Short mmCIF file of C-alpha atoms in Angstrom, two decimals:
data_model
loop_
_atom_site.label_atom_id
_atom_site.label_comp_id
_atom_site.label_asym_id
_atom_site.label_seq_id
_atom_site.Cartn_x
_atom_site.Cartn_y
_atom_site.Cartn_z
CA UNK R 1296 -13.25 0.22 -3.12
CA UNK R 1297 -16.93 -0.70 -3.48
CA UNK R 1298 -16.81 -3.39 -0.46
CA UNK R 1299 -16.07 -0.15 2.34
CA UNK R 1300 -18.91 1.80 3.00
CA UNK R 1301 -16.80 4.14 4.80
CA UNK R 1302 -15.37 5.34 1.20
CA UNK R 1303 -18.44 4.43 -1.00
CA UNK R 1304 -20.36 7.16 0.68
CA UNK R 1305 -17.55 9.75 1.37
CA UNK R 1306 -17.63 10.52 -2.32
CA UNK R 1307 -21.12 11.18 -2.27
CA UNK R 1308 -20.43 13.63 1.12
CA UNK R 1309 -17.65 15.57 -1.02
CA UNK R 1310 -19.96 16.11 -3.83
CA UNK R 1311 -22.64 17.75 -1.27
CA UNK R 1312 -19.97 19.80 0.28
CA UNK R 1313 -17.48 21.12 -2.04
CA UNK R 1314 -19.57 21.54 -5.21
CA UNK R 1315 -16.73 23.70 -6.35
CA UNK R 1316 -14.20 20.48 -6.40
CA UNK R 1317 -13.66 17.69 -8.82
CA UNK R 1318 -15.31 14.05 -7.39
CA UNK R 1319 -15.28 11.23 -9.51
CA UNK R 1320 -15.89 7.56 -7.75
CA UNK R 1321 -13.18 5.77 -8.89
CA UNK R 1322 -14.17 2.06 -10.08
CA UNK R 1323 -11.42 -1.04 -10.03
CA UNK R 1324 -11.99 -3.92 -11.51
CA UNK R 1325 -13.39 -7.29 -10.25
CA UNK R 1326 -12.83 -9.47 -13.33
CA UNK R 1327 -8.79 -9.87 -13.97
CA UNK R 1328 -9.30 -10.98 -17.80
CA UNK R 1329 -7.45 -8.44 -19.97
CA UNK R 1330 -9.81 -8.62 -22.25
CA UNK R 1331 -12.64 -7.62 -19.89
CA UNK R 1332 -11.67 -6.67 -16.38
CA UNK R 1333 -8.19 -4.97 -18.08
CA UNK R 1334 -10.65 -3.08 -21.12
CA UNK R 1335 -12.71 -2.03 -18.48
CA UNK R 1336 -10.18 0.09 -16.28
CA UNK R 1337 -8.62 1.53 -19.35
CA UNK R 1338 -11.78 3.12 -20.02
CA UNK R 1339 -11.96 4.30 -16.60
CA UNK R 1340 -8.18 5.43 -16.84
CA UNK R 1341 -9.10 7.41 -19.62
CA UNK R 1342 -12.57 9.12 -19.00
CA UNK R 1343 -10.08 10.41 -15.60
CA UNK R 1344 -7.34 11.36 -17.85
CA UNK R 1345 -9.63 13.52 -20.07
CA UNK R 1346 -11.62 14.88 -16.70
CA UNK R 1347 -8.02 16.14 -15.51
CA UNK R 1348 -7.32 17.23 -18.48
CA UNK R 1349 -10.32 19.74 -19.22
CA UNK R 1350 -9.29 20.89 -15.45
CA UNK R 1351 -5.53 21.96 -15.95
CA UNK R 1352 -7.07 23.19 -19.70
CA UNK R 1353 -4.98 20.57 -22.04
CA UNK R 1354 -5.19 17.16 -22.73
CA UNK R 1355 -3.05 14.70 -20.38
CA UNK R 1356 -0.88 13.22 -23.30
CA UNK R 1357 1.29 9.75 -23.38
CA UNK R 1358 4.22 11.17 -23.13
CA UNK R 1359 3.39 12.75 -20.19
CA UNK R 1360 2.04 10.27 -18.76
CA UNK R 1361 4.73 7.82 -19.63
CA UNK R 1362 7.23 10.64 -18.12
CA UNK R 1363 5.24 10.14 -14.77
CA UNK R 1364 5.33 6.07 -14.61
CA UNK R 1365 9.31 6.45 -15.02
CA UNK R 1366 9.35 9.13 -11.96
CA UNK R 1367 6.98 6.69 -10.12
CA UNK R 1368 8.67 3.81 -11.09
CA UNK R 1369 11.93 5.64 -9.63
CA UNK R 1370 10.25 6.19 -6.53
CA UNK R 1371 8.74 2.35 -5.45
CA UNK R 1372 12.14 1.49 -6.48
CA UNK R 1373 13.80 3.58 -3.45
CA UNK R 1374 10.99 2.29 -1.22
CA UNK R 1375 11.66 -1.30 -2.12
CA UNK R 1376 15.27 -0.87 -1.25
CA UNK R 1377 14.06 0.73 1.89
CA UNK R 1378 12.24 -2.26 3.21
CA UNK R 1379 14.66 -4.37 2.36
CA UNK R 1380 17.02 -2.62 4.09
CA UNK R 1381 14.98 -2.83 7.24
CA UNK R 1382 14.00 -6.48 6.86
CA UNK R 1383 17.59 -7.04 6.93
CA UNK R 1384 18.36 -4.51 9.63
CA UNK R 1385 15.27 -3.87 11.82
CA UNK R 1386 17.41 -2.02 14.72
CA UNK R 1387 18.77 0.09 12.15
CA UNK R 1388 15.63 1.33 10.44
CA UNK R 1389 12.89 1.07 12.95
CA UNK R 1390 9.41 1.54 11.92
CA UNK R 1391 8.63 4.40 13.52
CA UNK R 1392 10.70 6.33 11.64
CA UNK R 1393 10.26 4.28 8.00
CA UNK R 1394 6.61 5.08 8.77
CA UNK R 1395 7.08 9.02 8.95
CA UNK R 1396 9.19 8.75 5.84
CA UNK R 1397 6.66 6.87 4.16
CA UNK R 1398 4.01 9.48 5.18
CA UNK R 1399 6.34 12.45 3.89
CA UNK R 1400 5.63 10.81 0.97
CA UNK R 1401 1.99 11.41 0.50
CA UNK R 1402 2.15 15.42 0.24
CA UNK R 1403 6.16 15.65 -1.93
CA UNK R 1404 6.55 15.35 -5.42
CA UNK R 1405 7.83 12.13 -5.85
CA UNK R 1406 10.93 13.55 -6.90
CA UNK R 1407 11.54 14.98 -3.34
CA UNK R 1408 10.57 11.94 -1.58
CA UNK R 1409 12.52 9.39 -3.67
CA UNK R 1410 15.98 11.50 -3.04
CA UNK R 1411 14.76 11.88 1.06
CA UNK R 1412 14.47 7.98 0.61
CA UNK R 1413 17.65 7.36 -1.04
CA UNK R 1414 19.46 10.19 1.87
CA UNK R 1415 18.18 8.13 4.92
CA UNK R 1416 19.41 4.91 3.47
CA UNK R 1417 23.21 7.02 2.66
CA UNK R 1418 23.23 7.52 6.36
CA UNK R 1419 21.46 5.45 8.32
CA UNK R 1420 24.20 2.76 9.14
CA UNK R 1421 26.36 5.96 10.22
CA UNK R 1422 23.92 5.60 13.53
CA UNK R 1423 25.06 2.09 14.89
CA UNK R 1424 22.11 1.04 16.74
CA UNK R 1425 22.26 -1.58 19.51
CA UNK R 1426 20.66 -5.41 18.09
CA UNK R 1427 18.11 -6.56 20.49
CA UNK R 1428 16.44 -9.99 20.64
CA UNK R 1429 13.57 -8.71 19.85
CA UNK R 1430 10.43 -10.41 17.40
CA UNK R 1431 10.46 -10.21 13.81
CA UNK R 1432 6.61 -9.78 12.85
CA UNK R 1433 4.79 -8.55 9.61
CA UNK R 1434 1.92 -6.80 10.14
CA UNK R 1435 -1.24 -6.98 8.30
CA UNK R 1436 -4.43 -5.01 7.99
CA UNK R 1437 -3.30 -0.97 8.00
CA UNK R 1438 -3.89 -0.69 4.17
CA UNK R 1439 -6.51 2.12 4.66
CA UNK R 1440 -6.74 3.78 7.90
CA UNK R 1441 -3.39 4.43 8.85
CA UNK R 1442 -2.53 3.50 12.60
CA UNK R 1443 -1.47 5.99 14.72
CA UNK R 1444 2.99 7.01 15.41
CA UNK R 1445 2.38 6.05 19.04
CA UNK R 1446 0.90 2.16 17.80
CA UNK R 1447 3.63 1.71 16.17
CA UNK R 1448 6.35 2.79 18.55
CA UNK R 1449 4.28 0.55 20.97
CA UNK R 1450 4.72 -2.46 19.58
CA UNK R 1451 8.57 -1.59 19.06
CA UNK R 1452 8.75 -1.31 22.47
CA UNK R 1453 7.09 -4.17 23.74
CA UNK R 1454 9.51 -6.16 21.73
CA UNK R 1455 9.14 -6.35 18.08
CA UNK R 1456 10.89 -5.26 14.89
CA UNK R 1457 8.18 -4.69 11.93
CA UNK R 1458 9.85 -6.60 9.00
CA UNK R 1459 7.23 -5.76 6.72
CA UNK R 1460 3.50 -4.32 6.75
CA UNK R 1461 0.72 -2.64 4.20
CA UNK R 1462 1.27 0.54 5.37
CA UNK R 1463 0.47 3.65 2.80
CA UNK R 1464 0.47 0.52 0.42
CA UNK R 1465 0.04 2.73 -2.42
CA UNK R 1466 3.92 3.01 -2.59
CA UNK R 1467 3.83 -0.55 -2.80
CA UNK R 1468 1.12 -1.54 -4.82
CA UNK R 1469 2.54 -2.08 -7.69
CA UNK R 1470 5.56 -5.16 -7.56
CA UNK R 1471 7.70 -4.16 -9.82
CA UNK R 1472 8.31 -1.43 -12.85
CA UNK R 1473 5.66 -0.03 -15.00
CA UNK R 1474 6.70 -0.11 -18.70
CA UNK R 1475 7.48 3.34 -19.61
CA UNK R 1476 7.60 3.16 -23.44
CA UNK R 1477 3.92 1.69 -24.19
CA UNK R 1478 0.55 2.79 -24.07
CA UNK R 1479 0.43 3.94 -20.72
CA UNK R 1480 -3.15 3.25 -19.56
CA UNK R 1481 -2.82 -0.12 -21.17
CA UNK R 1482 0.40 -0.81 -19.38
CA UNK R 1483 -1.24 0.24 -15.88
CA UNK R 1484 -4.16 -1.56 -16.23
CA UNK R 1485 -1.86 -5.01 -16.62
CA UNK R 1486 0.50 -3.99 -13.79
CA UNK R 1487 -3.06 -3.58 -11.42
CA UNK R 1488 -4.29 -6.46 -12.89
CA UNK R 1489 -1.28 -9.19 -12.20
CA UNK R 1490 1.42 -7.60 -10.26
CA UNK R 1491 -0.24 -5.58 -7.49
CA UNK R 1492 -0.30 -6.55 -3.62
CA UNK R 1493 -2.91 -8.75 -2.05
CA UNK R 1494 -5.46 -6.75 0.02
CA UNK R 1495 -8.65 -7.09 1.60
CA UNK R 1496 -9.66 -3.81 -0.45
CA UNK R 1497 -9.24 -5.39 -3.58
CA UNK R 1498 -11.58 -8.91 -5.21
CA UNK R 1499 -9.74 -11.46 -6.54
CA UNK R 1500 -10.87 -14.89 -6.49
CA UNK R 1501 -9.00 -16.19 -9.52
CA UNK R 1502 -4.96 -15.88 -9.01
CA UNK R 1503 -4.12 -17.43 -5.98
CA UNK R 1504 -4.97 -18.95 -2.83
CA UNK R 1505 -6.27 -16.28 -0.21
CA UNK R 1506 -3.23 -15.96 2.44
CA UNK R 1507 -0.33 -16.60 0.01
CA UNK R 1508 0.62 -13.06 -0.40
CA UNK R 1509 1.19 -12.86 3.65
CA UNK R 1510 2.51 -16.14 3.88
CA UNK R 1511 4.85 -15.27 1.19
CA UNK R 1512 5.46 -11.58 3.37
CA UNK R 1513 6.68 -13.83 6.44
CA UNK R 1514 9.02 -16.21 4.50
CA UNK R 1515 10.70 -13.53 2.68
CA UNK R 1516 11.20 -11.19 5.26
CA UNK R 1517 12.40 -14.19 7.69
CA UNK R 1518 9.45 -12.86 10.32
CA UNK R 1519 8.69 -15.34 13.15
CA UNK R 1520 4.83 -14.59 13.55
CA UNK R 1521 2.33 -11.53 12.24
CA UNK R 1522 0.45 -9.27 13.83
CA UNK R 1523 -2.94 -8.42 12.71
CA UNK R 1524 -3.50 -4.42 13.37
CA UNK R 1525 -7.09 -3.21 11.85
CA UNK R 1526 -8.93 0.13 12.63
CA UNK R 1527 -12.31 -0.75 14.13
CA UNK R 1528 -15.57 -1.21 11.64
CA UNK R 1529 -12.95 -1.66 8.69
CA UNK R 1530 -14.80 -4.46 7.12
CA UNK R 1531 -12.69 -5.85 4.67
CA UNK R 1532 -9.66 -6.28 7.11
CA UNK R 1533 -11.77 -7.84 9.73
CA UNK R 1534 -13.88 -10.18 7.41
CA UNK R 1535 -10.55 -11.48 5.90
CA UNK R 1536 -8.73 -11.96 9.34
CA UNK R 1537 -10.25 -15.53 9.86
CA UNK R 1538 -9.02 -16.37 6.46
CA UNK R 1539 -5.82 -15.15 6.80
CA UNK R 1540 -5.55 -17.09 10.46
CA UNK R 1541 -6.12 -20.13 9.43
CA UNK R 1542 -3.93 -20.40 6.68
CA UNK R 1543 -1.01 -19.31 9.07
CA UNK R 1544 -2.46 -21.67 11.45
CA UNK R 1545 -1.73 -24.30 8.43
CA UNK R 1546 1.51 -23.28 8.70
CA UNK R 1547 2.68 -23.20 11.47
CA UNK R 1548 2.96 -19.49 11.57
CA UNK R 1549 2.05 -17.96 15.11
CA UNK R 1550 -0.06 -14.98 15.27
CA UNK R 1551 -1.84 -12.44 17.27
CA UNK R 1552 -4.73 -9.53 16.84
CA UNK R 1553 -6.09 -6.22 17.74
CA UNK R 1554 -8.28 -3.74 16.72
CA UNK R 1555 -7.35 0.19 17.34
CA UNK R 1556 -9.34 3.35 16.83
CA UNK R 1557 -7.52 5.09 14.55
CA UNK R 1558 -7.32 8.71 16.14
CA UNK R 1559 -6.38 7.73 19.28
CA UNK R 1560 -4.23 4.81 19.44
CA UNK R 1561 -6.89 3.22 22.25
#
């Protein structure tokens, strides 16, 4: 996204460095009007689906493409059952592991990762786990750099069960199934543009009130407070903390927040 400079310029680095590779910035849209905003990222759907196809030497077709969505679609639909299964039984699933089987998830083929989803959730409750009084908190602000295993298994310890979160939020970006039997770039330009997550990453000052996606997190998930985790200098987390405070803070919601350096844990 254009508002992180962090990732405006790293595209520019990987052109100086790897002039052998494919880089293309990747533009989203700001405007969530089909007409203009939805036009506009088809057109930058397709000049990408034309670039890969020139790469791999023939043209990315729909059917293809439409084959994908369905294995994709497949695949969020394992992870939604996954945090719902933890949301329901934190002591069960703890984070620390849904975390790691999240991250499997962004080097398989999403084939692999949606059966290693659907396996852990076959045996999970074959572990009884002991119930602890512990805090049910959503945490908010991981969507880019991810937090280090040992953050997470920190605040575990110190008494919390993660009932939800944006971590790897691709998996979760999109809220429900992408049409498989229509134009494809069309159809994924609609599901960005009106059923994707609320993030700091992405502009949108037209659907709904800012803090109503995480306010809608910690009523659904049944969390008692949220903890706001960001990576220092990310920007768009920290500039939309205050936001997102005070609408908990109209709510009634209690919260509390930290910064971490990614690579460390500090």
């Amino acid at each position: 996204p254009s508002i992180c400079d962090v990732i405006r310029n790293l595209s520019g680095m990987w052109q100086i460095l790897f002039k052998d590779k494919y880089v293309r910035y990747f533009d989203v849209p700001q405007n969530y009007e089909d007409a203009i905003g939805g036009r506009f990222y088809v057109q930058e759907l397709g000049v990408l689906r034309d670039d890969l196809g020139r790469l791999r030497g023939a043209p990315v077709t729909d059917a293809e493409l439409n084959a994908s969505i369905a294995v994709y679609n497949d695949n969020r639909a394992a992870v939604r059952d996954l945090y719902a299964y933890r949301a329901q039984k934190p002591w069960q699933a703890p984070t620390s592991e849904v975390y790691l089987l999240l991250r499997a998830g962004m080097v398989l083929p999403p084939e692999e990762h949606t059966q290693m989803v659907r396996d852990y959730l076959a045996c999970i409750d074959e572990l009884p786990r002991p119930k602890r009084d512990n805090a049910r908190v959503v945490i908010n602000g991981t969507f880019c750099e991810q937090p280090p295993l040992a953050l997470i298994k920190s605040i575990e310890m110190s008494g919390c069960y993660v009932v939800d979160d944006d971590f790897m939020l691709v998996t979760r970006w999109l809220l429900d199934d992408v049409p498989a039997d229509g134009n494809p770039l069309e159809e994924l330009s609609k599901a960005f543009l009106h059923r994707s997550a609320s993030t700091a990453a992405k502009y949108d000052a037209t659907r709904e009130e800012k803090g109503q996606f995480l306010l809608k997190q910690v009523k659904t998930r049944g969390a008692e407070g949220v903890v706001f985790a960001a990576p220092s200098f990310c920007d768009p987390a920290l500039l939309e903390r205050p936001m997102l405070q005070d609408v908990l803070a109209k709510h009634g919601v209690p919260y509390t927040a930290f910064k971490y350096a990614e690579n460390t844990g500090q």
